[in-house]
Amino acid sequence: MPDVVDVDLLLKGYTPEADGTFTVLDPSTGEPIAEVPRVTGAAVDRAVEEAARALPAWAATAPRRRAEILHAAHELMLAELEPLALLMSLEMGKTRADARAEVRYAAEFFRWFAEEAVRIGGELRIAPSGANRILTVHRPVGVALLLTPWNFPAAMATRKLAPALAAGCTALLKPAEDTPLTAIHLADLLARAGVPEGVVHVLTTDRPGELVERALADSRVRKLSFTGSTPIGRALLHQTADRIVNTSLELGGNAPFLVLEDADLDAAVEGAMFAKMRNGGQACTAANRFLVHPAVADEFAALLSARMAALTVGPGTDEATQLGPMVNARRQADLIARVDAAVSGGARVHTGGSALERPGFYYPATVLSRVDRGSVLSVEETFGPVAPIVEVADDDDAVALANSTEYGLAAYVYSADLGRALSVAERLQSGMVGVNRGAISDPAAPFGGLKQSGLGREGGFEGVHEYLEVSYLAVDW
Ligand code: NAD
């Protein structure tokens, strides 16, 4: 595999029946990089039909064989790390380092779920009355519709595809309209790994509502797994209610990053750089607000600003880039408006704070202090390299403020006293907490949120069960 991306060649192998095309832009220039098929109407029905037809044989394939295919996918993905990483930098704008890390993370889902595929168990119990046995079996839910966001085009897809395939489900993957090329590459890779025809379909479109409504109206689609924003997730939950479709949701976050007054500030800033700046701040787990004790707030702001100001900004495809562009013009405009509003509301700018004068969808690394607790930056999820610092009086105030949101995906706490950090972590209403650590995602851990951040878990031992249903047999013997 060459370390270059041949988009034309990639698209030559992807020829679904389509109603025209839509344009994918390079976020570092705003210029088009590809025209991708728009799959609609009857082509969606046909994909469902083929996935339903492929289901019985795939579900009956020996778990060891399914595992071998997933292992092959893991190896192929690592062998193709460079071109795949470059493709993501190109269509999404992430740095080369972030893209390489994502390919490794994404590939690991194939390995983890290959290992899980052969360990899907059942149970045998004696009924309390002693009259019979209770035998439980796990079966694949069926045809799964998988909807992924643009921010991790590979990992969000493999985090769904791998457990779906391990469980014996067939899948329709609809990638985000900003980043369909990575998904097309993944489908091709899975075919080469040995996934039988019909088992995985990639459906690209820039009219997601239309496609998803059509697929969800088909009674053969039994599973929806969605990663994206909370408003779209909520709307989809209404839609899946109509046919009681098994639904998993990984939604938005508003992660608090707590720095207690005894924290090791160098470690906290190191963790903050990862938790805030991975993927240019465009991660659902991204530290969204820094809740810092007044005794260390000035020093923390100075240290963080120095690190943020030193980042090299440029196209994701450049090896030297440490902060790439935002994914699209809408995201960039959103950041400009939010930071302007915070500054009008009295926030102090330490670094960044205004859009860069260059083509493409760039926004600079920005640190703001004295951010109002009620400001949009504190209350809503901000997707980008903006770090608002809010001072908190003590641990109780920090916990209360951290929890004063309808989101509950990720949180972080830094303290030199591990017992104190753990007791604060336990009080945070969050599906995942980094304790003296800015990196939390791990294919072996259950990823997911509380409150309006989602339903269900991906990865870990839990991940495969999102694609399995329990049946029980009452047995006399
Ligand atoms: P989004 O909700 O706009 O889009 C996500 C997906 O939904 C895309 O594939 C999009 O095409 C599709 N979609 C859009 N409108 C739809 C509709 N009406 N019906 C059906 N599908 C539709 O989100 P985004 O901007 O792509 O991603 C950013 C959001 O995703 C953030 O809120 C972020 O926190 C969240 N996210 C969550 C996780 C997690 O694991 N919890 C991971 C990554 C991103």
PDB file of N, CA and C and ligand atoms in Angstrom, residues 147-151 156 159 174-177 208-209 212 226-229 232 236 250-253 284 331 381 383 409 447 453, ligand 1:
ATOM      1  N   LEU A 147     -24.906   4.809  12.454  1.00  0.00           N
ATOM      2  CA  LEU A 147     -24.748   6.206  12.026  1.00  0.00           C
ATOM      3  C   LEU A 147     -23.580   6.836  12.778  1.00  0.00           C
ATOM      4  N   THR A 148     -22.640   7.382  12.036  1.00  0.00           N
ATOM      5  CA  THR A 148     -21.412   7.865  12.680  1.00  0.00           C
ATOM      6  C   THR A 148     -21.172   9.349  12.390  1.00  0.00           C
ATOM      7  N   PRO A 149     -20.454  10.015  13.299  1.00  0.00           N
ATOM      8  CA  PRO A 149     -20.136  11.436  13.116  1.00  0.00           C
ATOM      9  C   PRO A 149     -18.822  11.598  12.342  1.00  0.00           C
ATOM     10  N   TRP A 150     -18.489  12.842  12.040  1.00  0.00           N
ATOM     11  CA  TRP A 150     -17.308  13.134  11.224  1.00  0.00           C
ATOM     12  C   TRP A 150     -16.031  13.221  12.034  1.00  0.00           C
ATOM     13  N   ASN A 151     -16.143  13.339  13.365  1.00  0.00           N
ATOM     14  CA  ASN A 151     -14.920  13.701  14.104  1.00  0.00           C
ATOM     15  C   ASN A 151     -13.922  12.558  14.247  1.00  0.00           C
ATOM     16  N   MET A 156     -15.226   5.687  15.090  1.00  0.00           N
ATOM     17  CA  MET A 156     -16.655   5.596  15.399  1.00  0.00           C
ATOM     18  C   MET A 156     -17.317   4.506  14.555  1.00  0.00           C
ATOM     19  N   ARG A 159     -15.984   1.010  16.058  1.00  0.00           N
ATOM     20  CA  ARG A 159     -16.553   0.784  17.389  1.00  0.00           C
ATOM     21  C   ARG A 159     -17.964   0.210  17.283  1.00  0.00           C
ATOM     22  N   LYS A 174     -23.856   4.314   7.745  1.00  0.00           N
ATOM     23  CA  LYS A 174     -24.046   5.613   7.087  1.00  0.00           C
ATOM     24  C   LYS A 174     -23.090   6.617   7.731  1.00  0.00           C
ATOM     25  N   PRO A 175     -22.003   6.935   7.022  1.00  0.00           N
ATOM     26  CA  PRO A 175     -21.048   7.883   7.602  1.00  0.00           C
ATOM     27  C   PRO A 175     -21.552   9.315   7.497  1.00  0.00           C
ATOM     28  N   ALA A 176     -20.917  10.208   8.228  1.00  0.00           N
ATOM     29  CA  ALA A 176     -21.275  11.633   8.153  1.00  0.00           C
ATOM     30  C   ALA A 176     -20.915  12.179   6.775  1.00  0.00           C
ATOM     31  N   GLU A 177     -21.653  13.180   6.353  1.00  0.00           N
ATOM     32  CA  GLU A 177     -21.476  13.713   5.003  1.00  0.00           C
ATOM     33  C   GLU A 177     -20.129  14.424   4.808  1.00  0.00           C
ATOM     34  N   PRO A 208     -29.053  12.883   5.264  1.00  0.00           N
ATOM     35  CA  PRO A 208     -29.129  11.776   6.220  1.00  0.00           C
ATOM     36  C   PRO A 208     -30.536  11.506   6.741  1.00  0.00           C
ATOM     37  N   GLY A 209     -31.309  12.592   6.952  1.00  0.00           N
ATOM     38  CA  GLY A 209     -32.651  12.407   7.513  1.00  0.00           C
ATOM     39  C   GLY A 209     -33.501  11.511   6.633  1.00  0.00           C
ATOM     40  N   VAL A 212     -32.169   7.783   6.605  1.00  0.00           N
ATOM     41  CA  VAL A 212     -32.375   7.077   7.880  1.00  0.00           C
ATOM     42  C   VAL A 212     -33.865   6.794   8.095  1.00  0.00           C
ATOM     43  N   PHE A 226     -26.280   4.960  17.063  1.00  0.00           N
ATOM     44  CA  PHE A 226     -26.008   6.328  16.592  1.00  0.00           C
ATOM     45  C   PHE A 226     -24.952   6.982  17.459  1.00  0.00           C
ATOM     46  N   THR A 227     -23.999   7.628  16.827  1.00  0.00           N
ATOM     47  CA  THR A 227     -23.092   8.518  17.548  1.00  0.00           C
ATOM     48  C   THR A 227     -23.190   9.879  16.894  1.00  0.00           C
ATOM     49  N   GLY A 228     -23.483  10.870  17.696  1.00  0.00           N
ATOM     50  CA  GLY A 228     -23.628  12.220  17.164  1.00  0.00           C
ATOM     51  C   GLY A 228     -24.174  13.142  18.240  1.00  0.00           C
ATOM     52  N   SER A 229     -24.840  14.190  17.787  1.00  0.00           N
ATOM     53  CA  SER A 229     -25.279  15.222  18.733  1.00  0.00           C
ATOM     54  C   SER A 229     -26.543  14.789  19.481  1.00  0.00           C
ATOM     55  N   ILE A 232     -30.039  15.377  17.549  1.00  0.00           N
ATOM     56  CA  ILE A 232     -30.350  14.365  16.517  1.00  0.00           C
ATOM     57  C   ILE A 232     -30.634  13.019  17.188  1.00  0.00           C
ATOM     58  N   LEU A 236     -33.982  10.741  16.776  1.00  0.00           N
ATOM     59  CA  LEU A 236     -33.919   9.345  16.318  1.00  0.00           C
ATOM     60  C   LEU A 236     -34.614   8.405  17.303  1.00  0.00           C
ATOM     61  N   GLU A 250     -24.770   7.288  21.462  1.00  0.00           N
ATOM     62  CA  GLU A 250     -23.578   7.936  22.038  1.00  0.00           C
ATOM     63  C   GLU A 250     -23.673   9.393  21.638  1.00  0.00           C
ATOM     64  N   LEU A 251     -23.964  10.261  22.602  1.00  0.00           N
ATOM     65  CA  LEU A 251     -24.330  11.633  22.240  1.00  0.00           C
ATOM     66  C   LEU A 251     -23.304  12.650  22.730  1.00  0.00           C
ATOM     67  N   GLY A 252     -23.736  13.879  22.778  1.00  0.00           N
ATOM     68  CA  GLY A 252     -22.803  14.964  23.096  1.00  0.00           C
ATOM     69  C   GLY A 252     -22.368  14.966  24.548  1.00  0.00           C
ATOM     70  N   GLY A 253     -21.382  15.784  24.822  1.00  0.00           N
ATOM     71  CA  GLY A 253     -20.871  15.920  26.192  1.00  0.00           C
ATOM     72  C   GLY A 253     -20.640  17.380  26.529  1.00  0.00           C
ATOM     73  N   CYS A 284     -16.152  14.284  21.555  1.00  0.00           N
ATOM     74  CA  CYS A 284     -17.265  14.315  22.506  1.00  0.00           C
ATOM     75  C   CYS A 284     -16.749  14.252  23.942  1.00  0.00           C
ATOM     76  N   ARG A 331     -18.863  25.016  11.794  1.00  0.00           N
ATOM     77  CA  ARG A 331     -18.177  24.858  13.087  1.00  0.00           C
ATOM     78  C   ARG A 331     -17.307  26.066  13.394  1.00  0.00           C
ATOM     79  N   GLU A 381     -21.998  22.344  24.730  1.00  0.00           N
ATOM     80  CA  GLU A 381     -20.821  21.683  24.173  1.00  0.00           C
ATOM     81  C   GLU A 381     -20.215  22.593  23.094  1.00  0.00           C
ATOM     82  N   PHE A 383     -17.403  22.635  20.229  1.00  0.00           N
ATOM     83  CA  PHE A 383     -16.525  21.724  19.485  1.00  0.00           C
ATOM     84  C   PHE A 383     -15.380  22.519  18.875  1.00  0.00           C
ATOM     85  N   LEU A 409     -21.193  12.715  29.898  1.00  0.00           N
ATOM     86  CA  LEU A 409     -20.367  11.757  29.151  1.00  0.00           C
ATOM     87  C   LEU A 409     -19.006  11.561  29.826  1.00  0.00           C
ATOM     88  N   PHE A 447     -17.521   2.553  27.011  1.00  0.00           N
ATOM     89  CA  PHE A 447     -17.587   3.969  26.646  1.00  0.00           C
ATOM     90  C   PHE A 447     -19.046   4.374  26.535  1.00  0.00           C
ATOM     91  N   SER A 453     -26.440  12.233  27.579  1.00  0.00           N
ATOM     92  CA  SER A 453     -25.262  11.878  26.763  1.00  0.00           C
ATOM     93  C   SER A 453     -25.387  10.502  26.145  1.00  0.00           C
TER      94      SER A 453
HETATM   95  P1  NAD B   1     -24.672  15.155  14.127  1.00  0.00           P
HETATM   96  O1  NAD B   1     -25.660  14.731  15.133  1.00  0.00           O
HETATM   97  O2  NAD B   1     -24.940  16.383  13.340  1.00  0.00           O
HETATM   98  O3  NAD B   1     -24.431  14.002  13.051  1.00  0.00           O
HETATM   99  C1  NAD B   1     -24.128  12.681  13.416  1.00  0.00           C
HETATM  100  C2  NAD B   1     -24.640  11.743  12.360  1.00  0.00           C
HETATM  101  O4  NAD B   1     -26.042  11.862  12.256  1.00  0.00           O
HETATM  102  C3  NAD B   1     -24.092  12.011  10.959  1.00  0.00           C
HETATM  103  O5  NAD B   1     -23.884  10.772  10.325  1.00  0.00           O
HETATM  104  C4  NAD B   1     -25.213  12.768  10.299  1.00  0.00           C
HETATM  105  O6  NAD B   1     -25.207  12.596   8.908  1.00  0.00           O
HETATM  106  C5  NAD B   1     -26.409  12.086  10.914  1.00  0.00           C
HETATM  107  N1  NAD B   1     -27.623  12.890  10.883  1.00  0.00           N
HETATM  108  C6  NAD B   1     -27.752  14.231  10.824  1.00  0.00           C
HETATM  109  N2  NAD B   1     -29.048  14.568  10.782  1.00  0.00           N
HETATM  110  C7  NAD B   1     -29.754  13.427  10.824  1.00  0.00           C
HETATM  111  C8  NAD B   1     -31.145  13.126  10.821  1.00  0.00           C
HETATM  112  N3  NAD B   1     -32.069  14.077  10.783  1.00  0.00           N
HETATM  113  N4  NAD B   1     -31.508  11.842  10.885  1.00  0.00           N
HETATM  114  C9  NAD B   1     -30.596  10.877  10.944  1.00  0.00           C
HETATM  115  N5  NAD B   1     -29.273  11.085  10.941  1.00  0.00           N
HETATM  116  C10 NAD B   1     -28.862  12.361  10.885  1.00  0.00           C
HETATM  117  O7  NAD B   1     -23.311  15.240  14.901  1.00  0.00           O
HETATM  118  P2  NAD B   1     -21.904  15.667  14.324  1.00  0.00           P
HETATM  119  O8  NAD B   1     -21.862  17.152  14.222  1.00  0.00           O
HETATM  120  O9  NAD B   1     -21.562  14.869  13.126  1.00  0.00           O
HETATM  121  O10 NAD B   1     -20.940  15.165  15.491  1.00  0.00           O
HETATM  122  C11 NAD B   1     -20.687  15.917  16.600  1.00  0.00           C
HETATM  123  C12 NAD B   1     -21.526  15.449  17.765  1.00  0.00           C
HETATM  124  O11 NAD B   1     -21.309  14.063  17.988  1.00  0.00           O
HETATM  125  C13 NAD B   1     -21.141  16.106  19.054  1.00  0.00           C
HETATM  126  O12 NAD B   1     -22.284  16.441  19.791  1.00  0.00           O
HETATM  127  C14 NAD B   1     -20.343  15.048  19.768  1.00  0.00           C
HETATM  128  O13 NAD B   1     -20.291  15.197  21.156  1.00  0.00           O
HETATM  129  C15 NAD B   1     -21.024  13.814  19.350  1.00  0.00           C
HETATM  130  N6  NAD B   1     -20.127  12.659  19.483  1.00  0.00           N
HETATM  131  C16 NAD B   1     -20.400  11.771  20.470  1.00  0.00           C
HETATM  132  C17 NAD B   1     -19.574  10.687  20.654  1.00  0.00           C
HETATM  133  C18 NAD B   1     -19.864   9.691  21.737  1.00  0.00           C
HETATM  134  O14 NAD B   1     -19.333   8.602  21.682  1.00  0.00           O
HETATM  135  N7  NAD B   1     -20.695  10.000  22.712  1.00  0.00           N
HETATM  136  C19 NAD B   1     -18.467  10.505  19.833  1.00  0.00           C
HETATM  137  C20 NAD B   1     -18.212  11.436  18.820  1.00  0.00           C
HETATM  138  C21 NAD B   1     -19.081  12.511  18.654  1.00  0.00           C
END
